[in-house]
Coordinates of C-alpha atoms (C1' of nucleotides) in Angstrom, one line a residue:
Chain A
M629 CA 58.6 71.1 -149.7
A630 CA 59.4 73.7 -147.7
G631 CA 56.5 74.2 -144.9
S632 CA 55.2 70.5 -144.2
V633 CA 56.1 69.7 -140.8
A634 CA 54.5 73.4 -140.2
L635 CA 51.9 72.1 -142.1
R636 CA 51.2 68.7 -140.2
R637 CA 52.3 70.9 -137.2
E638 CA 48.9 72.7 -137.6
A639 CA 46.6 70.7 -139.0
K640 CA 47.5 68.5 -135.3
I641 CA 46.7 70.8 -133.4
A642 CA 43.3 71.7 -135.0
S643 CA 42.2 67.8 -134.9
I644 CA 43.4 68.0 -131.2
I645 CA 41.6 71.5 -130.5
E646 CA 37.6 69.1 -131.7
A647 CA 38.5 67.1 -130.2
A648 CA 39.1 68.9 -126.8
W649 CA 35.7 70.4 -128.4
E650 CA 34.0 67.4 -128.6
L651 CA 34.8 66.1 -124.7
A652 CA 34.3 69.5 -122.9
R653 CA 31.1 69.3 -124.8
E654 CA 30.5 66.0 -123.1
H655 CA 31.9 66.0 -119.1
G656 CA 32.0 70.3 -119.7
I657 CA 36.0 72.5 -119.4
G658 CA 36.1 71.4 -116.5
G659 CA 36.0 67.3 -117.2
L660 CA 37.9 68.0 -119.9
S661 CA 41.7 66.6 -119.2
L662 CA 44.1 65.6 -121.0
H663 CA 44.9 61.6 -121.1
A664 CA 40.7 61.5 -122.1
L665 CA 41.9 63.8 -125.0
A666 CA 45.2 62.3 -125.6
R667 CA 43.4 58.8 -126.5
E668 CA 41.2 60.1 -128.4
V669 CA 43.7 61.2 -131.1
G670 CA 45.3 58.4 -130.3
M671 CA 48.6 60.1 -128.6
R672 CA 49.8 59.2 -125.0
Q673 CA 48.9 62.2 -122.3
P674 CA 52.8 63.0 -122.8
S675 CA 52.8 63.6 -126.3
L676 CA 50.1 66.1 -125.8
Y677 CA 53.2 68.0 -124.6
E678 CA 54.8 68.6 -128.6
Y679 CA 51.8 71.6 -129.1
F680 CA 51.6 72.9 -126.0
A681 CA 53.1 73.9 -123.1
S682 CA 50.3 73.2 -120.7
K683 CA 46.9 72.6 -119.9
H684 CA 46.7 76.3 -119.4
A685 CA 48.1 76.4 -123.1
L686 CA 45.4 74.6 -124.0
F687 CA 42.9 76.6 -122.5
D688 CA 44.0 80.0 -124.3
A689 CA 43.8 78.2 -127.5
L690 CA 40.2 77.0 -127.0
F691 CA 39.6 80.2 -125.7
A692 CA 40.7 81.9 -128.7
A693 CA 39.7 79.7 -131.5
G694 CA 36.3 79.9 -129.2
N695 CA 36.1 83.8 -130.2
R696 CA 37.1 83.2 -133.6
Q697 CA 34.2 81.3 -134.5
L698 CA 32.2 84.1 -132.8
L699 CA 34.3 87.0 -134.5
E700 CA 33.0 84.9 -137.9
R701 CA 29.6 84.4 -136.9
L702 CA 28.8 88.3 -136.8
D703 CA 30.8 88.8 -139.5
A704 CA 28.0 85.7 -141.7
T705 CA 25.3 88.1 -140.1
T706 CA 23.4 90.5 -142.1
F707 CA 22.3 93.5 -139.5
P708 CA 18.9 95.1 -140.6
H709 CA 19.3 98.8 -141.6
E710 CA 18.1 100.7 -138.3
P711 CA 20.4 101.2 -135.7
R712 CA 18.3 99.5 -132.5
A713 CA 16.9 96.5 -134.9
A714 CA 20.6 95.9 -136.1
L715 CA 21.7 96.0 -131.8
K716 CA 19.1 93.6 -131.1
R717 CA 20.3 91.2 -134.4
G718 CA 23.7 91.7 -132.7
L719 CA 22.7 90.4 -129.1
A720 CA 20.2 88.1 -129.8
V721 CA 23.2 86.6 -132.2
F722 CA 25.5 86.7 -129.8
V723 CA 22.8 85.3 -127.0
E724 CA 22.7 83.0 -129.5
F725 CA 26.2 81.9 -130.3
A726 CA 26.4 81.0 -126.3
L727 CA 23.3 79.2 -125.7
E728 CA 24.0 76.8 -128.8
D729 CA 27.1 75.5 -126.5
S730 CA 27.8 75.9 -122.8
A731 CA 31.4 73.8 -122.3
R732 CA 32.1 77.5 -124.7
S733 CA 30.5 79.5 -122.8
E734 CA 31.9 78.0 -119.9
L735 CA 34.9 79.1 -120.7
L736 CA 35.0 81.9 -122.7
F737 CA 32.2 84.8 -120.7
Q738 CA 32.2 82.4 -117.4
R739 CA 35.4 82.0 -114.8
H740 CA 34.8 78.5 -115.8
I741 CA 38.7 77.1 -114.9
P742 CA 40.6 78.0 -111.4
G743 CA 43.7 79.4 -112.2
F744 CA 43.3 80.4 -116.2
E745 CA 43.5 84.1 -117.4
P746 CA 43.6 84.2 -121.3
T747 CA 47.4 85.8 -122.5
R748 CA 46.9 89.4 -124.1
E749 CA 46.5 88.3 -127.6
S750 CA 43.3 85.6 -127.7
Y751 CA 41.7 88.3 -125.0
G752 CA 42.4 90.8 -128.5
L753 CA 40.1 88.2 -130.1
A754 CA 37.4 88.9 -127.3
E755 CA 38.1 91.9 -127.1
E756 CA 37.4 92.5 -130.6
A757 CA 34.1 90.6 -130.6
L758 CA 32.7 93.5 -127.5
D759 CA 33.9 95.8 -129.4
R760 CA 31.4 94.6 -132.6
L761 CA 28.1 94.9 -130.0
V762 CA 29.7 98.4 -128.3
E763 CA 29.9 99.8 -131.9
L764 CA 26.1 98.4 -132.9
M765 CA 25.7 100.5 -129.2
H766 CA 26.6 103.2 -130.4
D767 CA 25.1 103.8 -133.8
A768 CA 21.5 103.2 -131.8
G769 CA 22.2 106.3 -129.6
V770 CA 24.0 104.6 -126.8
N771 CA 27.4 106.1 -126.0
E772 CA 27.9 106.8 -122.2
Q773 CA 30.5 104.3 -120.6
G774 CA 27.8 103.3 -118.4
D775 CA 25.0 102.9 -120.7
V776 CA 27.7 100.3 -122.6
D777 CA 28.4 98.3 -119.8
C778 CA 24.5 97.9 -118.1
L779 CA 23.3 97.1 -122.0
V780 CA 26.6 94.6 -121.5
A781 CA 25.5 93.3 -117.9
V782 CA 21.5 92.9 -118.7
T783 CA 22.4 91.0 -121.8
A784 CA 25.7 88.1 -120.0
G785 CA 22.7 88.5 -116.8
L786 CA 19.7 86.6 -119.3
I787 CA 22.1 84.6 -121.2
D788 CA 23.6 83.1 -117.3
A789 CA 20.2 82.7 -115.6
Q790 CA 18.9 81.3 -118.9
M791 CA 22.0 78.2 -118.9
S792 CA 21.9 77.8 -115.5
N793 CA 17.9 77.1 -114.5
D794 CA 16.7 76.8 -118.1
P795 CA 19.2 75.5 -120.9
G796 CA 17.2 74.8 -124.1
G797 CA 14.4 77.1 -123.2
D798 CA 13.6 80.8 -123.3
R799 CA 12.1 81.8 -120.3
W800 CA 15.1 84.4 -119.9
T801 CA 16.1 85.1 -123.0
R802 CA 12.9 85.7 -124.4
H803 CA 13.5 89.3 -122.5
L804 CA 15.9 90.3 -124.1
D805 CA 14.2 92.7 -126.5
R806 CA 12.3 94.3 -124.2
L807 CA 15.1 95.4 -122.3
V808 CA 17.1 96.4 -124.9
D809 CA 14.0 99.3 -125.3
L810 CA 14.1 100.0 -121.9
L811 CA 17.6 101.0 -122.1
V812 CA 18.4 102.3 -125.0
D813 CA 15.2 105.1 -123.9
D814 CA 16.7 105.5 -120.7
A815 CA 20.1 106.0 -122.9
T816 CA 18.5 107.6 -125.2
T817 CA 16.2 110.2 -123.5
K818 CA 19.0 111.1 -120.3
R819 CA 21.8 112.4 -123.1
R820 CA 18.8 114.9 -124.4
R821 CA 17.6 116.0 -120.3
S822 CA 21.7 116.5 -120.7
R823 CA 22.7 118.9 -122.5
Chain B
M556 CA 27.0 64.2 -69.8
A557 CA 24.7 63.3 -72.8
G558 CA 25.2 64.5 -76.0
S559 CA 28.8 65.5 -75.2
V560 CA 30.0 63.5 -78.3
A561 CA 27.7 65.9 -79.8
L562 CA 28.2 68.9 -78.8
R563 CA 31.5 68.2 -79.7
R564 CA 31.0 67.1 -82.9
E565 CA 29.2 70.1 -84.5
A566 CA 31.6 72.5 -82.0
K567 CA 34.6 70.9 -85.1
I568 CA 32.6 71.0 -87.5
A569 CA 32.0 75.0 -87.5
S570 CA 35.5 75.1 -86.6
I571 CA 36.1 72.8 -90.3
I572 CA 34.3 75.1 -91.9
E573 CA 35.3 78.0 -90.7
A574 CA 38.9 76.7 -92.3
A575 CA 37.3 75.6 -95.2
W576 CA 35.8 79.3 -95.7
E577 CA 39.5 81.3 -94.9
L578 CA 41.1 78.7 -98.2
A579 CA 38.4 79.4 -99.9
R580 CA 39.4 83.0 -99.9
E581 CA 42.9 82.7 -100.3
H582 CA 42.8 79.9 -103.2
G583 CA 39.6 80.4 -104.5
I584 CA 36.6 78.0 -103.7
G585 CA 37.8 76.0 -106.2
G586 CA 41.7 75.7 -104.9
L587 CA 40.1 74.1 -101.9
S588 CA 41.7 71.5 -100.9
L589 CA 41.4 68.2 -97.9
H590 CA 44.7 68.2 -97.9
A591 CA 45.6 71.7 -96.9
L592 CA 42.1 71.8 -94.5
A593 CA 43.3 68.9 -92.2
R594 CA 46.7 70.5 -91.9
E595 CA 45.0 73.4 -90.4
V596 CA 42.7 72.2 -88.6
G597 CA 45.5 69.8 -87.0
M598 CA 44.2 66.3 -88.6
R599 CA 45.2 64.3 -91.3
Q600 CA 43.5 64.4 -94.9
P601 CA 41.1 60.7 -94.5
S602 CA 40.1 62.3 -90.8
L603 CA 37.7 64.6 -92.7
Y604 CA 35.6 61.8 -93.7
E605 CA 35.1 61.4 -90.5
Y606 CA 32.8 64.9 -90.7
F607 CA 32.1 64.8 -94.9
A608 CA 31.5 62.1 -96.7
S609 CA 33.2 64.0 -99.6
K610 CA 34.0 67.2 -100.8
H611 CA 30.9 67.2 -102.6
A612 CA 28.9 67.0 -99.1
L613 CA 30.9 69.3 -97.9
F614 CA 30.9 71.8 -100.0
D615 CA 26.9 71.5 -99.3
A616 CA 27.9 71.9 -95.8
L617 CA 29.2 75.8 -96.6
F618 CA 27.4 76.1 -99.0
A619 CA 24.4 75.7 -96.4
A620 CA 26.4 78.2 -93.9
G621 CA 26.6 80.8 -96.8
N622 CA 23.1 80.9 -96.9
R623 CA 22.2 80.8 -93.9
Q624 CA 24.7 83.5 -93.2
L625 CA 22.5 85.5 -96.2
L626 CA 19.3 85.0 -94.8
E627 CA 20.8 86.5 -91.1
R628 CA 22.6 89.5 -93.5
L629 CA 18.6 89.7 -95.0
D630 CA 16.9 89.0 -91.2
A631 CA 19.1 92.4 -89.4
T632 CA 18.3 94.9 -92.3
T633 CA 16.0 97.4 -91.7
F634 CA 13.1 97.7 -95.2
P635 CA 12.1 101.5 -95.6
H636 CA 8.2 101.3 -95.5
E637 CA 8.4 102.5 -99.4
P638 CA 7.8 99.0 -101.4
R639 CA 10.1 100.2 -103.8
A640 CA 13.1 102.2 -101.6
A641 CA 12.7 98.8 -99.4
L642 CA 12.9 96.1 -102.8
K643 CA 16.5 98.8 -103.0
R644 CA 17.7 97.9 -100.2
G645 CA 16.9 94.1 -100.0
L646 CA 19.1 94.0 -103.8
A647 CA 21.6 96.7 -102.2
V648 CA 22.1 94.2 -99.7
F649 CA 21.8 91.6 -101.5
V650 CA 24.6 92.8 -104.0
E651 CA 26.8 93.7 -100.9
F652 CA 26.9 89.8 -99.8
A653 CA 27.8 88.8 -102.7
L654 CA 30.8 91.5 -103.3
E655 CA 32.3 91.1 -99.9
D656 CA 33.3 87.6 -100.2
S657 CA 34.2 85.6 -104.2
A658 CA 34.9 83.1 -103.2
R659 CA 31.4 82.6 -100.8
S660 CA 29.4 83.9 -103.8
E661 CA 31.5 81.6 -106.3
L662 CA 29.7 78.9 -104.8
L663 CA 26.7 80.6 -103.9
F664 CA 25.6 82.2 -106.9
Q665 CA 28.1 80.6 -109.9
R666 CA 28.4 77.1 -110.8
H667 CA 31.7 77.3 -110.5
I668 CA 32.7 73.5 -108.5
P669 CA 32.6 71.2 -111.7
G670 CA 29.8 68.3 -110.5
F671 CA 28.4 70.1 -107.3
E672 CA 24.5 70.9 -106.9
P673 CA 23.7 71.2 -103.1
T674 CA 21.5 68.7 -101.3
R675 CA 17.6 69.4 -101.7
E676 CA 17.7 70.8 -97.2
S677 CA 20.4 73.2 -98.4
Y678 CA 19.1 73.9 -101.6
G679 CA 16.2 75.3 -100.0
L680 CA 17.6 77.2 -98.6
A681 CA 18.7 79.6 -101.3
E682 CA 15.1 80.0 -102.1
E683 CA 13.8 81.3 -98.7
A684 CA 17.2 83.7 -99.4
L685 CA 15.2 84.6 -102.9
D686 CA 11.8 84.0 -101.4
R687 CA 12.7 87.0 -99.5
L688 CA 13.3 89.2 -102.7
V689 CA 10.5 88.0 -105.6
E690 CA 8.7 89.3 -101.8
L691 CA 9.9 92.9 -101.9
M692 CA 9.2 92.9 -105.6
H693 CA 6.0 91.4 -105.4
D694 CA 5.3 94.6 -102.7
A695 CA 7.2 96.6 -105.0
G696 CA 3.7 95.3 -107.5
V697 CA 5.5 93.0 -110.2
N698 CA 4.0 90.5 -110.1
E699 CA 4.2 88.7 -113.3
Q700 CA 7.1 85.4 -113.4
G701 CA 8.6 87.7 -116.4
D702 CA 9.7 90.8 -114.1
V703 CA 10.5 89.1 -111.6
D704 CA 13.2 87.5 -114.1
C705 CA 14.6 90.0 -115.6
L706 CA 15.0 91.7 -112.2
V707 CA 16.5 88.8 -110.8
A708 CA 18.7 88.1 -113.9
V709 CA 19.7 92.2 -114.0
T710 CA 21.4 92.0 -110.3
A711 CA 23.4 88.8 -111.3
G712 CA 24.4 90.8 -114.1
L713 CA 25.4 93.8 -112.9
I714 CA 27.0 90.8 -110.0
D715 CA 29.1 89.0 -112.4
A716 CA 30.9 92.0 -114.5
Q717 CA 31.5 93.7 -111.0
M718 CA 32.7 90.6 -109.6
S719 CA 34.9 89.6 -112.6
N720 CA 36.1 92.9 -113.8
D721 CA 36.1 95.5 -111.1
P722 CA 36.4 93.6 -107.7
G723 CA 36.2 95.4 -105.3
G724 CA 35.0 99.1 -106.7
D725 CA 31.7 100.1 -108.4
R726 CA 31.4 100.7 -111.6
W727 CA 28.8 98.5 -112.5
T728 CA 26.8 97.5 -109.5
R729 CA 26.1 102.3 -109.4
H730 CA 23.2 101.3 -111.9
L731 CA 21.5 98.8 -109.6
D732 CA 18.8 101.6 -108.7
R733 CA 18.5 103.5 -111.9
L734 CA 17.7 99.6 -113.5
V735 CA 15.4 98.6 -110.5
D736 CA 13.4 101.7 -111.1
L737 CA 13.1 101.0 -115.3
L738 CA 11.9 97.6 -114.6
V739 CA 9.5 98.3 -111.6
D740 CA 7.6 101.9 -113.8
D741 CA 7.6 98.9 -117.3
A742 CA 5.7 96.5 -115.0
T743 CA 4.0 98.5 -113.3
T744 CA 2.5 100.2 -115.7
K745 CA 2.4 97.4 -118.7
R746 CA 0.4 95.7 -115.8
R747 CA -1.9 98.3 -115.9
R748 CA -2.1 99.1 -119.4
S749 CA -3.5 95.3 -119.7
R750 CA -6.1 96.0 -117.8
Chain C
dC1423 C1' 73.9 57.9 -150.0
dT1424 C1' 75.2 58.9 -145.4
dT1425 C1' 75.7 61.5 -141.9
dG1426 C1' 73.0 64.7 -138.4
dA1427 C1' 69.6 68.0 -136.7
dC1428 C1' 64.6 67.9 -135.8
dT1429 C1' 60.3 66.1 -134.9
dT1430 C1' 57.5 63.7 -132.5
dC1431 C1' 56.3 59.7 -130.2
dC1432 C1' 56.8 56.4 -126.2
dT1433 C1' 58.0 54.8 -121.0
dA1434 C1' 59.1 55.7 -116.5
dT1435 C1' 58.2 58.6 -113.0
dC1436 C1' 56.6 62.6 -109.5
dG1437 C1' 54.0 65.2 -106.5
dT1438 C1' 48.8 66.0 -105.8
dC1439 C1' 44.3 65.3 -106.1
dG1440 C1' 40.4 62.7 -103.0
dA1441 C1' 39.0 58.2 -101.9
dT1442 C1' 39.1 54.1 -99.5
dA1443 C1' 40.2 49.7 -96.0
dG1444 C1' 42.1 48.3 -92.1
dG1445 C1' 43.7 49.8 -87.3
dT1446 C1' 44.7 51.5 -82.4
dG1447 C1' 44.1 53.8 -78.8
dA1448 C1' 40.5 56.8 -75.7
dT1449 C1' 36.0 58.0 -74.2
dT1450 C1' 31.8 56.9 -73.0
dC1451 C1' 26.9 54.1 -71.8
dT1452 C1' 25.2 49.8 -69.7
Chain D
dA1293 C1' 34.7 45.8 -65.2
dG1294 C1' 33.8 45.5 -70.3
dA1295 C1' 31.3 46.7 -74.3
dA1296 C1' 30.8 50.0 -77.9
dT1297 C1' 31.9 54.3 -80.1
dC1298 C1' 34.5 57.6 -81.8
dA1299 C1' 38.1 59.7 -83.7
dC1300 C1' 41.9 59.5 -85.4
dC1301 C1' 45.5 57.5 -87.6
dT1302 C1' 49.1 55.1 -91.7
dA1303 C1' 49.2 52.8 -96.2
dT1304 C1' 47.3 52.8 -100.8
dC1305 C1' 44.7 53.3 -104.8
dG1306 C1' 43.3 55.7 -109.4
dA1307 C1' 43.4 59.9 -111.5
dC1308 C1' 45.1 64.1 -112.3
dG1309 C1' 48.8 67.5 -114.5
dA1310 C1' 53.7 68.1 -115.4
dT1311 C1' 59.0 66.7 -116.3
dA1312 C1' 62.6 63.7 -117.6
dG1313 C1' 65.3 60.7 -121.1
dG1314 C1' 65.4 58.4 -125.1
dA1315 C1' 64.0 56.2 -129.8
dA1316 C1' 62.3 56.2 -133.5
dG1317 C1' 61.1 58.7 -137.2
dT1318 C1' 61.3 61.9 -141.4
dC1319 C1' 63.8 65.3 -143.7
dA1320 C1' 67.8 68.4 -145.5
dA1321 C1' 72.7 69.1 -146.6
dG1322 C1' 77.8 67.6 -147.6

DNA sequence: CTTGACTTCCTATCGTCGATAGGTGATTCT
DNA sequence: AGAATCACCTATCGACGATAGGAAGTCAAG
C-alpha cells in the first residue's frame, strides 16, 4: 500500500482541524487550547505536535481551510449577468459567510490571535478570495484602487459592526446594497468626469 | 492628613496604568502580562491585586482611561460652524485618535481581549464619546438610525483597514471626507424625498 | 521471517501565565 | 500606646504552550 501512511496522516490532520473548528465555535478562536483539542481527538497534548509544529501552525492550517471554504462558496454561487447585481451578490455571499461563523471570521478577517501571521501560502488563498470580489468590482465599473479600497472597507465595516453589536441580525448588513449603489455610482461617474 | 492614603493609592493606580499603556504599546494589548507590569512598577505580580481585582479589572480601568482621553480630545477640538464640516472634523479627530495608538484602539474599538467586557460605568464613557459624534451627524441632517449606523460602520471600516494594512499611512482614511459627503447627501435627500 | 527504520503515541518536565493563601512590617487612626 | 488597616512579600496552584526522551506499533528490505 504505497502512501497509506500519508493518507492516514492526512485524514488525522483533517479530523483534528474539524475538532478545532468545533472547539473554536464553542469558546472563540482565542479560547482554543491544545490540551482540550487533544482530548477531543483522543490524544494527549504533546501528541498534537506530531501533526502541527506549533499552535500558530495549527492556526495557519485553520486559516487556509477557512479561506478554501470561502473560495468553494464563491465557486458554488451563481451570479446574475448584470455586473452590479453580480457584485452585490458576491458581497452578500461574503457577508453571509462571515456572519455564519464568528470564530472563523475572527481568524480569517480580524487580528484576533496576538502573534499570528499566516504563511505566504495560506495568505495566497485569502488574496485569491479577495481577487474574486475585486474582479466583480471591475466588471461593475469600479477600477480605481481607491474606490476598490472603499468598497472593501465599507463591507468589512458593516460585517464588523454586525458581528460585534447585533450577531444574527441585519441592522447593519441590510444597508449593504444601498452603500454599494452609492459607491459604484460615485466611482463610475467620477471616472467619466475626469476623462 | 485626611485622605492621604487614598491620594497615595490613586497616584499608584495612575502610575500602574501609565506603565500598562507603555507595555501595551510595546507588545500589543494582548501581550500585556501582570508579571511584567509589576516588575515595571517595582513590585511582584501578586501585589498588583492590591489595586486591581483581576486582569480584566485592569483592562476595564484602561478602557475607561482611554475613553476619557478621547472625550478630552473632542473637548479640545474647535469645530467649524458649518454642520457638515464639523462632522468631518469630528470624525477626523476620531480617526486620528484611533490611529495614533494601535494598542489603545485594540482595547477600545476592537474585540481583542477574549473574555473582556467593560463594566457598565466604563462603557458609559464609550457611549458618551459616540454620542458626541452622533450629535454632529444630527446637526448635519443625518437623523435616521440606519444612516447613523452606516456612517459609524464606514468610519470604523476605514480605520480598521488602515490599521491592519497600512499603519501610519492614509491609503484608506484619505477617503473619509468623500464617503461622508456621499452618505450625508444620500441621507438628507432621501429624507426630503419621503416627506 | 526477521531486522531496522520510521511512525505515532506516551509520560515527565519546563517556564510563563493569572490567581489565591497567608504572613510581615509600616503607616495611620483612636 | 495599642488596634486597625495598608502595602507589600513568598509560596503555591492549575492551565497553558512547548520540549525531551522513550515505548510501542507499522512497514518494508534482506
